[in-house]
Short mmCIF file of C-alpha atoms in Angstrom, two decimals:
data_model
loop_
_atom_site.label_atom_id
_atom_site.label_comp_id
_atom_site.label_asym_id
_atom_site.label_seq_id
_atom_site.Cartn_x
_atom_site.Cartn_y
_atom_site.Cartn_z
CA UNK M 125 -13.51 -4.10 -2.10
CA UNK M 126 -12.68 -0.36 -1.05
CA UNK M 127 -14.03 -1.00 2.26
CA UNK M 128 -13.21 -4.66 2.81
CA UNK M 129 -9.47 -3.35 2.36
CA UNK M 130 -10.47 -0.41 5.03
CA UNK M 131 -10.86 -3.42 7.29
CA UNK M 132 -7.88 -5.24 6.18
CA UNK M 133 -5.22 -2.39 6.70
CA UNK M 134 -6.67 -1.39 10.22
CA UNK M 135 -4.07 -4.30 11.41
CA UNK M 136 -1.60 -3.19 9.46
CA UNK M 137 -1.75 0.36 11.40
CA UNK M 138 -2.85 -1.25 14.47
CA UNK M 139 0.55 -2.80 15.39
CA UNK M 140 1.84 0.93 15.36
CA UNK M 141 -0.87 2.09 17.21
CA UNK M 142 -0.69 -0.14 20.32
CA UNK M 143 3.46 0.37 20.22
CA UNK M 144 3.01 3.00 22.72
CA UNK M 145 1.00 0.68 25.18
CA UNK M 146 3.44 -1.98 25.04
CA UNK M 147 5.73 0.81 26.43
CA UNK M 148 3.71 1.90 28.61
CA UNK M 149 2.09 -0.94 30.43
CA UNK M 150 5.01 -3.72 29.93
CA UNK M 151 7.98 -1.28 30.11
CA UNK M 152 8.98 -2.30 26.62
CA UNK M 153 12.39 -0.49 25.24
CA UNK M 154 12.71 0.88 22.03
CA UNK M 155 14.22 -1.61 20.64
CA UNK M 156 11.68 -4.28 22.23
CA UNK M 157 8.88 -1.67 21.20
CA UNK M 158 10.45 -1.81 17.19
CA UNK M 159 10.55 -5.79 17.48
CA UNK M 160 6.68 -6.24 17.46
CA UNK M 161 6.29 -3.69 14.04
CA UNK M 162 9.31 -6.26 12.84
CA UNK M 163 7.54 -9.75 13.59
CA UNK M 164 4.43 -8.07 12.02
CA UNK M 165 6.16 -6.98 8.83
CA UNK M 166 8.78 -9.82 8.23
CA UNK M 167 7.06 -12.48 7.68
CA UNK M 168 4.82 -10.31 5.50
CA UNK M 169 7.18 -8.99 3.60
CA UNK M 170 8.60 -12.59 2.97
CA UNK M 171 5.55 -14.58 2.07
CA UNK M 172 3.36 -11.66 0.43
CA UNK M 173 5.37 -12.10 -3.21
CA UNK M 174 4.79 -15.73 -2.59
CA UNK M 175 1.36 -15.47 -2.67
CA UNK M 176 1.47 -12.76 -5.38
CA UNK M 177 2.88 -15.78 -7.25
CA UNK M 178 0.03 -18.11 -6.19
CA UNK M 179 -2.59 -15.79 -7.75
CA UNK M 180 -0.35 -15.67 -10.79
CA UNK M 181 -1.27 -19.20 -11.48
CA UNK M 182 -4.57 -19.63 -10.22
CA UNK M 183 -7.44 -17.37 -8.66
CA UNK M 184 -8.08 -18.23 -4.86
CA UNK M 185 -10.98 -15.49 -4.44
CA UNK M 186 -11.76 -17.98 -1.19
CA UNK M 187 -8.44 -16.12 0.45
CA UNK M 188 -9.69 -12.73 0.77
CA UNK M 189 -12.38 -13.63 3.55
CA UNK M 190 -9.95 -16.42 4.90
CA UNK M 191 -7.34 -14.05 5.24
CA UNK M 192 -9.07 -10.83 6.45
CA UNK M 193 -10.18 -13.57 9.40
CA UNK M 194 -6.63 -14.16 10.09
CA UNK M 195 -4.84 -10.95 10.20
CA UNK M 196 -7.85 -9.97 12.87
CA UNK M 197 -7.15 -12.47 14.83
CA UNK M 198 -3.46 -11.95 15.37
CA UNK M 199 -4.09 -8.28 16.52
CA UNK M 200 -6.81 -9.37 19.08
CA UNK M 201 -4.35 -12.38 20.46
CA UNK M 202 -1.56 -9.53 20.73
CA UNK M 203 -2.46 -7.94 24.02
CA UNK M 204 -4.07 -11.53 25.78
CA UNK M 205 -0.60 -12.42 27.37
CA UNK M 206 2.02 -10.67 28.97
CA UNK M 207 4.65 -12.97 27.24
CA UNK M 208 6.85 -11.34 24.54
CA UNK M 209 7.18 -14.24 22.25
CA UNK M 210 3.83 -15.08 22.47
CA UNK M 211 3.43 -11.59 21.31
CA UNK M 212 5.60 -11.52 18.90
CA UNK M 213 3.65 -14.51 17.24
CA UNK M 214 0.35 -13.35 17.62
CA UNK M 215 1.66 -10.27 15.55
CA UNK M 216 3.42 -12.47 13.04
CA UNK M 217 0.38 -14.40 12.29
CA UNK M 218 -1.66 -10.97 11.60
CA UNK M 219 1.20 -10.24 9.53
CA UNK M 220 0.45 -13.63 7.73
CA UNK M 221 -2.78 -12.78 6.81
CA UNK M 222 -2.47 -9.20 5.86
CA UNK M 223 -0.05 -10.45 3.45
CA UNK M 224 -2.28 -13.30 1.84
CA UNK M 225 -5.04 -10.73 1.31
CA UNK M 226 -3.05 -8.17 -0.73
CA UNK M 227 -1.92 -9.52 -3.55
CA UNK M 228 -5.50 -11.28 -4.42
CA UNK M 229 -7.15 -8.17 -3.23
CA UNK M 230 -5.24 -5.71 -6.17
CA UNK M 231 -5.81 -8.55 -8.99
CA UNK M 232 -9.43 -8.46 -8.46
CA UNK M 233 -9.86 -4.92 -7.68
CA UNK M 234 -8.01 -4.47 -11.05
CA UNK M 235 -10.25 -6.66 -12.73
CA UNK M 236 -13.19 -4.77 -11.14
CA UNK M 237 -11.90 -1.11 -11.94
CA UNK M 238 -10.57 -2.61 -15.70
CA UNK M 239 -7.74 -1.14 -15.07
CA UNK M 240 -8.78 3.02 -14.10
CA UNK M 241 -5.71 4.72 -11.88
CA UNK M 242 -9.02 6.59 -10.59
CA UNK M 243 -10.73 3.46 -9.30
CA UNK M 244 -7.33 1.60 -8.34
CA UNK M 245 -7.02 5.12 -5.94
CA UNK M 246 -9.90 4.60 -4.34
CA UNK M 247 -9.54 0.56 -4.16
CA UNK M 248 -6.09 2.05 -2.05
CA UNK M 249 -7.91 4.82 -0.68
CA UNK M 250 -9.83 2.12 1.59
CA UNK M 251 -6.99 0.70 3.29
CA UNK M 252 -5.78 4.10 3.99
CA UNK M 253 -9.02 4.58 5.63
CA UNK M 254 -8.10 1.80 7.72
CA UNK M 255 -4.42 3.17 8.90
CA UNK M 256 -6.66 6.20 9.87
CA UNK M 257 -9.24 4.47 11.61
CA UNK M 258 -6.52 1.98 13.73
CA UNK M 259 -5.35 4.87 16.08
CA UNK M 260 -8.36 5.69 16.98
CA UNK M 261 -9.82 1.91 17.36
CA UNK M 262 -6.95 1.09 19.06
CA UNK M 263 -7.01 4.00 21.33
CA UNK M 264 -10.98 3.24 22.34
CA UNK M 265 -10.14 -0.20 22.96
CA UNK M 266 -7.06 0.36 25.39
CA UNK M 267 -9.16 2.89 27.20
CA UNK M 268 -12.16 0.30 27.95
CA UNK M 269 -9.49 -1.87 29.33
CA UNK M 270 -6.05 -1.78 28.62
CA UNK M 271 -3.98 -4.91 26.32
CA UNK M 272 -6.24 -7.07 27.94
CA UNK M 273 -9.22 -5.87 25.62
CA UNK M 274 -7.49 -6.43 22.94
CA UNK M 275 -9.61 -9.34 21.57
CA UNK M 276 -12.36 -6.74 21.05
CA UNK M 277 -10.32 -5.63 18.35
CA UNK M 278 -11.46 -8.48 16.29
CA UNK M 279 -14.69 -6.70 14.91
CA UNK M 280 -13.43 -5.10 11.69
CA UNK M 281 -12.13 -8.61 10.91
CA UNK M 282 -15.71 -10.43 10.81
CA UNK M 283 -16.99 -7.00 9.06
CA UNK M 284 -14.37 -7.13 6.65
CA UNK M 285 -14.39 -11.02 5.63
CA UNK M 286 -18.30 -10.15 5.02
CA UNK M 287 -17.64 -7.02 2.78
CA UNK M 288 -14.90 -9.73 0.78
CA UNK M 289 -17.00 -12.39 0.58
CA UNK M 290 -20.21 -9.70 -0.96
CA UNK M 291 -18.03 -7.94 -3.28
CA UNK M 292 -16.77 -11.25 -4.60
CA UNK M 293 -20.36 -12.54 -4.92
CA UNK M 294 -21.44 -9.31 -6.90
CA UNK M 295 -18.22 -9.46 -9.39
CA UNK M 296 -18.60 -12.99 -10.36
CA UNK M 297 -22.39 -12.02 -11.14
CA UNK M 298 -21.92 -9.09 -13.21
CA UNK M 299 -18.06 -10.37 -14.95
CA UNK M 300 -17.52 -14.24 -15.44
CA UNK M 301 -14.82 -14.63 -17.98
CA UNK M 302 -11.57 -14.59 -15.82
CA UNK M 303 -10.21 -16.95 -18.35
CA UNK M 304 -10.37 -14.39 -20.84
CA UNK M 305 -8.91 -11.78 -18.61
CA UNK M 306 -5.75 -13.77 -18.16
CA UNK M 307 -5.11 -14.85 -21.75
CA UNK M 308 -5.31 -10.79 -22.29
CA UNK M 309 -3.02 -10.22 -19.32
CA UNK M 310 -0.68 -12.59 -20.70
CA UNK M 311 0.01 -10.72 -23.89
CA UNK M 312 2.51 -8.12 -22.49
CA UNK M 313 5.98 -8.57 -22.39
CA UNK M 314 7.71 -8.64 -18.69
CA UNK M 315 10.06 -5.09 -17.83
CA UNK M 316 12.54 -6.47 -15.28
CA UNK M 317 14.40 -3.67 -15.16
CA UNK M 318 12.11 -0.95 -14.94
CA UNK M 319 10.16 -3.46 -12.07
CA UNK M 320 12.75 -3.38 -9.91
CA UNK M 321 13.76 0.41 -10.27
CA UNK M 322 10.50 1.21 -8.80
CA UNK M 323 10.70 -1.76 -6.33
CA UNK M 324 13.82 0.27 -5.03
CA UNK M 325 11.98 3.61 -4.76
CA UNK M 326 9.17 1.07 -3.07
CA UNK M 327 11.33 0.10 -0.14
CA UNK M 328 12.67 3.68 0.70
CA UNK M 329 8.99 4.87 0.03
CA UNK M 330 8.25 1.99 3.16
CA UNK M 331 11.29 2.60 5.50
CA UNK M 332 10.39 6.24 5.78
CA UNK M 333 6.30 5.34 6.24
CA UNK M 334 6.78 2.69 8.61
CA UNK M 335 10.08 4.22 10.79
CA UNK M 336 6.65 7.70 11.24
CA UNK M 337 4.44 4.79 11.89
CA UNK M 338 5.75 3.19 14.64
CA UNK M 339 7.55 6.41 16.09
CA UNK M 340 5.76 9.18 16.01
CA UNK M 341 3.40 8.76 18.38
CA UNK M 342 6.33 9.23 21.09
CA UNK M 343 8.05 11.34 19.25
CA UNK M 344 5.11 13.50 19.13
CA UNK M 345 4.81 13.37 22.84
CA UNK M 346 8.48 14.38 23.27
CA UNK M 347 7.98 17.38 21.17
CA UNK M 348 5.07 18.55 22.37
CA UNK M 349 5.05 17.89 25.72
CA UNK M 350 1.59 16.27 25.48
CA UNK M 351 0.14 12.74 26.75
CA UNK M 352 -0.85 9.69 24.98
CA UNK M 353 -3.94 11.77 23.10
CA UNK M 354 -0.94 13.62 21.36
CA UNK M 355 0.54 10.84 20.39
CA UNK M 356 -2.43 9.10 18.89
CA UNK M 357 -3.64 12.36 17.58
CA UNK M 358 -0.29 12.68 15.54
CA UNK M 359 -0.74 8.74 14.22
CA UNK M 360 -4.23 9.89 12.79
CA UNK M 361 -2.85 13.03 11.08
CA UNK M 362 -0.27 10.71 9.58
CA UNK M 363 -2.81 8.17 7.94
CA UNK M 364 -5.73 10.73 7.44
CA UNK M 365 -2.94 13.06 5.49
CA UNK M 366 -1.84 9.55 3.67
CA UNK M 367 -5.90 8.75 2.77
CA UNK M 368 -5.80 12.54 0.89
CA UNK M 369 -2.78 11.50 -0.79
CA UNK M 370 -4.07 8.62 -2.39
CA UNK M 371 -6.80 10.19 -3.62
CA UNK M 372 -4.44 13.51 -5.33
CA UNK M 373 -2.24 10.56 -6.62
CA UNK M 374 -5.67 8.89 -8.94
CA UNK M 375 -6.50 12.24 -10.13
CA UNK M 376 -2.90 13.62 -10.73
CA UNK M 377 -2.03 10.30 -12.63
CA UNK M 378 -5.27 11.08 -14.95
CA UNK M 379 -3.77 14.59 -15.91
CA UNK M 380 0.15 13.87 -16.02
CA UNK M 381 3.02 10.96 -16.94
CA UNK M 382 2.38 8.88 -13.63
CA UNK M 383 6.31 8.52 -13.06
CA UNK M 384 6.52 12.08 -13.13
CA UNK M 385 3.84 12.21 -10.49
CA UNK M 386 5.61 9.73 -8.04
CA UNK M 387 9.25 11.16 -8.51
CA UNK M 388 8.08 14.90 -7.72
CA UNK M 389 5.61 13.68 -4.41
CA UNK M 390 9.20 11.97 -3.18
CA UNK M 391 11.16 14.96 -3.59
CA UNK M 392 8.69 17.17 -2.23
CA UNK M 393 8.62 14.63 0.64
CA UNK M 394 12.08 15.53 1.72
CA UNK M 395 11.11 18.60 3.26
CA UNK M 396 8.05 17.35 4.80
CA UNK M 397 10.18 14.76 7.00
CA UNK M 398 12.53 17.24 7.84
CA UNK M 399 10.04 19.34 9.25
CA UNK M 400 8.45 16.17 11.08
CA UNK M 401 12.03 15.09 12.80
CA UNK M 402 13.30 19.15 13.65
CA UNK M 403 10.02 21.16 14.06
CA UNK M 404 8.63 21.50 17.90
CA UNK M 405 5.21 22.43 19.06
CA UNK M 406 1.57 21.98 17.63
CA UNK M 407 3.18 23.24 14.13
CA UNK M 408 4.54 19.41 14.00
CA UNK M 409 1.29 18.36 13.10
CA UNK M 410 1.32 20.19 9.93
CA UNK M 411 4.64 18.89 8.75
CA UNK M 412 3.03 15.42 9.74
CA UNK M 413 -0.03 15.53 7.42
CA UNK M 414 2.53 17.23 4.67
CA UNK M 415 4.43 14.38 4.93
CA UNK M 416 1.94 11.88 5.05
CA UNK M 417 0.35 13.20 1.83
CA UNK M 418 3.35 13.30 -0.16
CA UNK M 419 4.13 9.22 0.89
CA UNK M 420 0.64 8.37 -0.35
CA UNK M 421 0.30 10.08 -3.42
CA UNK M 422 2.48 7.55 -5.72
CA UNK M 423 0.87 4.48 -3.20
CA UNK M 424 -1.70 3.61 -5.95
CA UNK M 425 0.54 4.39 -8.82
CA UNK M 426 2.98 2.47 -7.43
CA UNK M 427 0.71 -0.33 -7.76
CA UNK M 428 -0.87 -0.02 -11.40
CA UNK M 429 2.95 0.77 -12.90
CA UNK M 430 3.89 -2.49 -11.06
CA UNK M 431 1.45 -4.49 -12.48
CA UNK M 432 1.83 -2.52 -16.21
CA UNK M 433 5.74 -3.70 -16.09
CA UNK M 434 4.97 -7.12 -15.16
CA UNK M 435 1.80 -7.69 -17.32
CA UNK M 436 2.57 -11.68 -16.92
CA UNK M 437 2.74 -11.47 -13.25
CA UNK M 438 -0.23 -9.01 -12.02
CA UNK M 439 0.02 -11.07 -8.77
CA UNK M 440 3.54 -11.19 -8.47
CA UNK M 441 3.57 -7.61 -8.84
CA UNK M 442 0.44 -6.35 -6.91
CA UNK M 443 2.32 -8.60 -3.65
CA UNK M 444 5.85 -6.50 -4.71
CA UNK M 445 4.31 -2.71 -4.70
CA UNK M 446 1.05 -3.53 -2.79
CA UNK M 447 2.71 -5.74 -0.18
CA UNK M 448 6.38 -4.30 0.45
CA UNK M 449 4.90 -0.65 0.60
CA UNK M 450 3.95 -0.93 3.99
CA UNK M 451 5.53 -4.21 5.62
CA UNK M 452 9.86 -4.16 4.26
CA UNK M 453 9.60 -0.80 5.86
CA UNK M 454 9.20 -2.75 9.60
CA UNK M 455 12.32 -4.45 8.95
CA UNK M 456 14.66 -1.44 9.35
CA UNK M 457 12.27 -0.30 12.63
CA UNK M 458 14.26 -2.49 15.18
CA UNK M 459 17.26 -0.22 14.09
CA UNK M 460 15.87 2.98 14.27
CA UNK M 461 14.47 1.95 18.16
CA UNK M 462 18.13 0.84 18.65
CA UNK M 463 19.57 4.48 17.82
CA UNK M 464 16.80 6.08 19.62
CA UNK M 465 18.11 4.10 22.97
CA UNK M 466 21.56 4.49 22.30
CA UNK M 467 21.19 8.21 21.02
CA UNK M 468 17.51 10.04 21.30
CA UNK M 469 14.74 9.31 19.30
CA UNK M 470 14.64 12.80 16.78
CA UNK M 471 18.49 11.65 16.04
CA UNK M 472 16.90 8.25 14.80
CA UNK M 473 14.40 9.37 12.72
CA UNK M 474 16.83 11.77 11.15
CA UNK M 475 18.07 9.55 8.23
CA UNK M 476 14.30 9.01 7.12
CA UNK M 477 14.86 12.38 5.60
CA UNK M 478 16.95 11.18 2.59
CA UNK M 479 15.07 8.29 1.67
CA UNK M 480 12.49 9.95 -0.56
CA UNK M 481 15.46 11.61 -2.23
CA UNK M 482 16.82 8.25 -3.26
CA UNK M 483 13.37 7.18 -4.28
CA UNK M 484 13.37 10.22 -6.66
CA UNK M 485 17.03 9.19 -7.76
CA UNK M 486 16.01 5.45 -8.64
CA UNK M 487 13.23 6.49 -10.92
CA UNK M 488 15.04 9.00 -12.74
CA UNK M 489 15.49 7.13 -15.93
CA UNK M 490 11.24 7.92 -17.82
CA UNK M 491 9.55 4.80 -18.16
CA UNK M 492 7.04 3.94 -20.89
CA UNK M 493 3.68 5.70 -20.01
CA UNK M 494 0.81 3.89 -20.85
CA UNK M 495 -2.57 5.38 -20.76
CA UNK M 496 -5.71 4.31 -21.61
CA UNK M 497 -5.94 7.58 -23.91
CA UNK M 498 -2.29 6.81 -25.29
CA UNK M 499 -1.40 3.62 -25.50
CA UNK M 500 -4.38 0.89 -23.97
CA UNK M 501 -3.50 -2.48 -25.97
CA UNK M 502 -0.19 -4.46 -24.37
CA UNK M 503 0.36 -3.79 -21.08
CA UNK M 504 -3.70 -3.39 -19.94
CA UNK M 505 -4.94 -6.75 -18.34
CA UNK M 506 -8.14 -6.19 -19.42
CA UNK M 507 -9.43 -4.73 -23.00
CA UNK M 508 -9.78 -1.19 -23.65
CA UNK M 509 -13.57 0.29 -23.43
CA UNK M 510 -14.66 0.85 -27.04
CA UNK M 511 -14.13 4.54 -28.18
CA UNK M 512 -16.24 6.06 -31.04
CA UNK M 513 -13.20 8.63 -31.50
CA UNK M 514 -10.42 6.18 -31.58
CA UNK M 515 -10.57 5.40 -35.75
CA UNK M 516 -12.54 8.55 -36.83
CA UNK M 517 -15.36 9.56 -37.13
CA UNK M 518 -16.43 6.36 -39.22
CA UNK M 519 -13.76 4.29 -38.96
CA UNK M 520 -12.84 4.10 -42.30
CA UNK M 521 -9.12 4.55 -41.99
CA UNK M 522 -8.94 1.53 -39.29
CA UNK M 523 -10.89 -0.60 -41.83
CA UNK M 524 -8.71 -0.19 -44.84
CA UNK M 525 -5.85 -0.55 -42.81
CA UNK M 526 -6.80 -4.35 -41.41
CA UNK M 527 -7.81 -5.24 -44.80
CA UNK M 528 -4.36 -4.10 -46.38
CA UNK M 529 -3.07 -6.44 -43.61
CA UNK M 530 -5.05 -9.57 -44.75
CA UNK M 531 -7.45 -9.61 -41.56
CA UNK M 532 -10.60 -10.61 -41.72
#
């Protein structure tokens, strides 16, 4: 699953990654430039809770392959004609499938991992691997022969649908009681409020990631006074730093209260951006990776705590945290490329600084931590793993108890 998502998410940084063509071999604008990131995240960002839904009610396993297929294709379609709108829709449709795979993809990877922050960091660790990868894919690609190669991009997309369709293949083998799993799930009670405080903290988390995603590459180039390597250079820093983020966040979560984890990555964040947007020369690339690090290190625990608050709705919620982390962010990117025409683009990417701030501020209030260790009954979709400690050293206590209570 880790590496099926690796091929997944290589559209999703992709899109960024071939920004700088479109603006270099069709003269796109800024603004034009900051269009294709939004018809890729959009639609996403629309439909991907409406899938998270779908998987709510039923399992559709069949969609990871189906939709790994189609997010490829949209990518490879996207440099084949020199028309914008076509463009644009070749993007959307990517977009399309990126967001059907998602929300499927996190309720069986939680079923898989039974519910570990570990596992569930490297499940997101994969599709970090992915943003990482896309630069350089991209970059490959464009050099063998410019947008019009662009259908050779398809390759992860057949690789991934094959991963998909083996992991699924191996988890119905060894685990094949998903009816059980959802009457557990469906014990937990629903946390509204608590949902959508992190959902906030969510979207600034994905303005801030996407605005660097799409940007930085020329921004990188303006600082620097380098070429196009620069610029990709820069766009792997940013999703190599995010793949070591992920991977602190899993192991930080296992030591400490995971909202305590995610609000102090956000405000550390702050100065990371600022660093990004105001520092010149090769020291950018440090502030880059810093930056990149501190976005990624709540990604996964953004995920499980979704899923913990809305115990009912693991779908729902995996298409919320999984699905807006990366895509509502592409939504404010046609506004950024407008200031950077009107204005320049460091003046642009200058509000991106306060966002993790407000993040920090939205989850302020402490939330219920549940741990396997604490607390692993209600809001766990799957059982806890038995524990010889748990009731003593016999289990004497836990017996006399359930008897008092009249089970049997």
């Amino acid at each position: 699953m880790s590496w099926g998502h690796a091929c997944v998410d290589v559209y999703q940084g992709a899109v960024a990654a071939l920004v700088p063509f479109f603006v270099s071999e069709r003269a796109y604008t800024y603004a034009a430039a900051s269009g294709v990131v939004l018809a890729a995240s959009l639609l996403s960002s629309v439909v991907q809770p409406l899938f998270g839904a779908l998987t709510d009610k039923r399992a559709v396993p069949w969609l990871l392959p189906v939709s790994t297929l189609v997010g490829g294709a949209g990518v490879a379609l996207s440099g084949v004609s020199g028309s914008y709108p076509l463009t644009l829709l070749a993007v959307a449709v990517s977009g399309i499938g990126v967001a059907a795979y998602h929300p499927e993809a996190a309720r069986v990877a939680r079923r898989a991992s039974r519910g570990s922050h570990t596992a569930m960091g490297w499940f997101s660790l994969g599709g970090n691997i992915g943003f990482a990868v896309a630069p350089l894919l991209v970059s490959a690609v464009m050099a063998a022969g410019g947008l019009r190669a662009s259908p050779l991009l398809a390759v992860p997309a057949v690789v991934g649908a094959a991963l998909c369709a083996a992991a699924l293949r191996a988890l119905t083998t060894a685990d094949a009681v998903p009816a059980a799993t959802r009457t557990t799930r469906a014990a937990g009670k629903d946390d509204w409020a608590s949902f959508l405080r992190l959902s906030g903290a969510v979207v600034c988390r994905s303005v801030v990631f996407v605005g660097l995603s799409a940007f930085v590459a020329l921004h990188v180039r303006q600082r620097t006074g380098g070429g196009e390597l620069s610029g990709t250079a820069a766009l792997f820093v940013l999703y190599l730093g995010g793949a070591l983020g992920t991977v602190a966040g899993g192991r930080l979560a296992s030591r400490h209260d995971r909202v305590t984890v995610v609000r102090w990555s956000s405000l550390l964040t702050v100065p990371a951006v600022a660093g990004v947007v105001f520092v010149p020369g090769p020291l950018l690339y440090l502030f880059v990776a810093l930056a990149s690090a501190g976005l990624y290190v709540p990604f996964s625990l953004h995920i499980t705590l979704g899923q913990d608050y809305l115990p009912r709705r693991v779908g729902t919620a995996s298409g919320v945290t999984l699905g807006l982390t990366v895509s509502v962010g592409g939504v404010a990117s046609p506004l950024i490329g407008a200031v950077a025409d009107a204005a320049s683009l460091r003046t642009a990417l200058a509000p991106l600084i306060a966002l993790p701030a407000l993040g920090w501020f939205l989850l302020r209030t402490p939330c219920r931590e549940r741990t396997p260790a604490a607390r692993p009954a209600p809001h766990s979709p799957y059982p806890p793993r038995p524990s010889a400690s748990r009731n003593g050293p016999r289990g004497g206590g836990r017996r006399r108890t359930t008897r008092l209570r009249g089970w049997r």
